[in-house]
Each structure stands twice: as C-alpha cells, then as structure tokens.
Short mmCIF file of C-alpha atoms in Angstrom, two decimals:
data_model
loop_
_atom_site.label_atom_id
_atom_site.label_comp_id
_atom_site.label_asym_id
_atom_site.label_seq_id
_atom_site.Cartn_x
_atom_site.Cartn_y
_atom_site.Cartn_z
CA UNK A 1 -21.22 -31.23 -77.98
CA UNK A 2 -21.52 -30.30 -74.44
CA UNK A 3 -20.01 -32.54 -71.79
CA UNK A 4 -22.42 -32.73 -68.36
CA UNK A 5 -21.33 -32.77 -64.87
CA UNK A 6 -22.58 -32.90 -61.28
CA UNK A 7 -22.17 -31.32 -58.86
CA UNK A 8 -23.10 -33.07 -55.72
CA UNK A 9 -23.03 -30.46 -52.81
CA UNK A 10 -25.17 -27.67 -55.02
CA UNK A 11 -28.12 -28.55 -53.41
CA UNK A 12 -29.51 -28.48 -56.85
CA UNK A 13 -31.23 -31.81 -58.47
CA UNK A 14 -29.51 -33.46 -60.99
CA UNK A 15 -32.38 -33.10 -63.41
CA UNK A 16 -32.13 -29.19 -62.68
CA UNK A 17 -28.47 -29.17 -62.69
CA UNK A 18 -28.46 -30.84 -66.41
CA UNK A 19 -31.33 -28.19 -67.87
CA UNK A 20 -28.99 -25.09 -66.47
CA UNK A 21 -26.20 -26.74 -67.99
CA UNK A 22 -27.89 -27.15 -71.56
CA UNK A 23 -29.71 -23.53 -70.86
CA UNK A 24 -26.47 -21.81 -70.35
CA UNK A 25 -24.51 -23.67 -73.41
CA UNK A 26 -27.29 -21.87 -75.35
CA UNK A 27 -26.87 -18.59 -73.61
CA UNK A 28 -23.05 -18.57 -74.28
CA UNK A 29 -23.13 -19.73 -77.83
CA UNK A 30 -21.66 -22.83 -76.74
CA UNK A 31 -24.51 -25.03 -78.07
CA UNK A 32 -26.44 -24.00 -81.78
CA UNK A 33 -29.75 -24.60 -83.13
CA UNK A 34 -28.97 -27.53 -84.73
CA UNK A 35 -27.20 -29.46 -82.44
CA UNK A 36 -27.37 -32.31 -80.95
CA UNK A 37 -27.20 -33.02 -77.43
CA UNK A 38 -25.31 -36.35 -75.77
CA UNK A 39 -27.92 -39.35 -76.06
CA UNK A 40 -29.38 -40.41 -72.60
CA UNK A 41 -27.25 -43.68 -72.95
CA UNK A 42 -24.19 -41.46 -73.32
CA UNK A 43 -25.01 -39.16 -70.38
CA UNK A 44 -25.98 -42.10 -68.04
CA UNK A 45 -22.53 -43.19 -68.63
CA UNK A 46 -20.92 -40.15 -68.04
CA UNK A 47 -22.41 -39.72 -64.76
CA UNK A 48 -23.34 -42.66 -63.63
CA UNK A 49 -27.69 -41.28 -62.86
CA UNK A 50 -30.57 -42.65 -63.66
CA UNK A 51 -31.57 -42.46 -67.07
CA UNK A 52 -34.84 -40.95 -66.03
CA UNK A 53 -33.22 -38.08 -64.56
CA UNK A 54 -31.82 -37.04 -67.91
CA UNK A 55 -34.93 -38.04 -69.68
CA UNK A 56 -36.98 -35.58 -67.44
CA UNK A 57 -34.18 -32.85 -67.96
CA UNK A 58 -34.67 -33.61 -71.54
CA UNK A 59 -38.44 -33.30 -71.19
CA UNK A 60 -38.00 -30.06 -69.65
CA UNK A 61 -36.27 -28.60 -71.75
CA UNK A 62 -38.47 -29.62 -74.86
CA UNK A 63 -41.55 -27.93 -72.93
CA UNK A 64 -39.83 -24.87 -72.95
CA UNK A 65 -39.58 -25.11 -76.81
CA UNK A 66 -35.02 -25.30 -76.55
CA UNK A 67 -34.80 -28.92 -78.04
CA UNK A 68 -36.79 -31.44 -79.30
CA UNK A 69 -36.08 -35.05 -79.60
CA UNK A 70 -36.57 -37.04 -82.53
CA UNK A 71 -37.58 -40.66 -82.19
CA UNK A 72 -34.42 -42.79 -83.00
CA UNK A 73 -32.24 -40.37 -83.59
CA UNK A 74 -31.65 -37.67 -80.90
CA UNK A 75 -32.19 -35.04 -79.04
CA UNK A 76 -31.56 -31.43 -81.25
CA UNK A 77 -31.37 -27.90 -79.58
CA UNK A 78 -34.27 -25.90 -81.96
CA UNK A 79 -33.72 -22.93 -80.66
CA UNK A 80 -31.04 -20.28 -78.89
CA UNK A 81 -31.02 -18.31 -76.03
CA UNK A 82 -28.38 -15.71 -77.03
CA UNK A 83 -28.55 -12.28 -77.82
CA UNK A 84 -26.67 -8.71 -78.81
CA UNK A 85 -25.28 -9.09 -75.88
CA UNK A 86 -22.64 -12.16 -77.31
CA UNK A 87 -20.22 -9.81 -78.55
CA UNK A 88 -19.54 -8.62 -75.03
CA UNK A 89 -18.92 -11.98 -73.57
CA UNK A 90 -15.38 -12.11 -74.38
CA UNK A 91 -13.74 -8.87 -73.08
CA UNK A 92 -15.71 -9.74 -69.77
CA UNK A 93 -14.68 -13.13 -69.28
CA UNK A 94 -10.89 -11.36 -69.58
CA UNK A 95 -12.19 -9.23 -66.87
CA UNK A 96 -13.98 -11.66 -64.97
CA UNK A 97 -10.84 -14.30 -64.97
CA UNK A 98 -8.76 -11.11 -64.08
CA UNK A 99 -10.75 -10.55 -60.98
CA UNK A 100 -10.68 -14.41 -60.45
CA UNK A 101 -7.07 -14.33 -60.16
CA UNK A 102 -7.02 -11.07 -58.25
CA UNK A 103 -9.34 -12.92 -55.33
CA UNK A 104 -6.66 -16.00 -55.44
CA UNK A 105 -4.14 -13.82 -54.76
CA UNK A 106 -6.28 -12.46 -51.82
CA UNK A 107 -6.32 -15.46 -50.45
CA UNK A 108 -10.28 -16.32 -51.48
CA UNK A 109 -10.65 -19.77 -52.17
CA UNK A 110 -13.62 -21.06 -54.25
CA UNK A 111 -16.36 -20.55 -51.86
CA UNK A 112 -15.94 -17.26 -50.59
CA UNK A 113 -15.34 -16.15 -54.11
CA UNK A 114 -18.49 -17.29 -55.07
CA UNK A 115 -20.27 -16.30 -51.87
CA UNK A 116 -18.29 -12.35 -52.52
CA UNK A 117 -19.93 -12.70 -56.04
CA UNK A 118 -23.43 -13.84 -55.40
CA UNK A 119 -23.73 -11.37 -52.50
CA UNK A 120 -22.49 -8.26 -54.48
CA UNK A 121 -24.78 -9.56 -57.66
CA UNK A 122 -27.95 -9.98 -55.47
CA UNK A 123 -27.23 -6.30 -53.86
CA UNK A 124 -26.54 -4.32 -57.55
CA UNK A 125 -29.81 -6.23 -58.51
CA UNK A 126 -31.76 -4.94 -55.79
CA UNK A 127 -30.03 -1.66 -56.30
CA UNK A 128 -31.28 -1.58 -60.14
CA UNK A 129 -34.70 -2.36 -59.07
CA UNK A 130 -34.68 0.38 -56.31
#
C-alpha cells in the first residue's frame, strides 16, 4: 500500500501532491491494478488534511479512469501506468543513486541537486524537441 506525504514548501496543493504520488506508484510498479489505496480516514490521519482534499485527489484520479472507488469498501487502482520501459528502472536507479552520491560528495545539498537536475532535464528536453 502506498504511504502519502506532504510536502509543504513544493508549492504544489496537497490534493495535487497526493494524485502525483498515486500517479507515480503506478508508473514505477509500486501500486497494481488491483490495489487498494489507504481509505480517506486513514490518510486524514496520516497527514493531518482535510478529508476533502483527499476525496478530491481521489476524484481526480477516478476521472482519469486510474482508480475507482467502491461504495463501502475502498478505493482500487483499475488501471496502470507502466510500460516496456519497467525493466530499465532498476539499472538506472543504480545509476541515478550513484550520481546522487557523487553530487554529495560535491558538496550539493538537496536543492541544488534538484535545481542541477531539473535544469539539465528541461534543456535535453528542449534539445530533443529541437
């Protein structure tokens, strides 16, 4: 079962912040077609929001055809977002926690590493498009 957090400085909602969570489980392989994600009662005790806030991300996510709640029971993931491309994810993670540790040692703290990511991801992208 996945296990939601928040965090508070993203500038993201928490409503938004809970549907990339759940959208991202399903990318990874983390959460299954099948499954069933934390009741609302479960999550508002977790992190202490508003239940509507997870009832909306909940919402969402069932209008995009991921999950769909069943009265009484729970909330179920229906469908996954995964692909070929699963295979791969473990030797890059190796690489990708490699490089994490590399940018430590550099002297990077969180921030900049993610600010050294995002910029070189948003450039390659634009590059692929050119």
């Amino acid at each position: 079962m996945i296990g939601f957090y928040l965090d508070g400085g993203s500038g993201v909602s928490p409503y938004l912040q809970l549907v990339q969570q759940v959208r991202h489980a399903l990318r990874l392989g983390l959460l299954r077609e099948g499954d069933q994600l934390p009741t609302v009662k479960e999550v508002v005790a977790q992190l202490a929001i508003n239940a509507n806030t997870v009832l909306k991300a909940y919402r969402e996510l069932e209008h995009e055809g991921l999950v769909a709640a069943r009265p009484g029971v729970g909330t179920f993931v229906t469908a996954t977002l995964t692909d070929a491309s699963l295979a791969a994810h473990g030797p890059l993670r190796l690489d990708l926690r490699r490089w994490l540790a590399k940018a430590r040692r550099a002297g990077l703290d969180d921030e900049s590493i993610e600010a050294l990511f995002m910029s070189t991801f948003r450039t390659t992208a634009q590059e692929d498009i050119a």
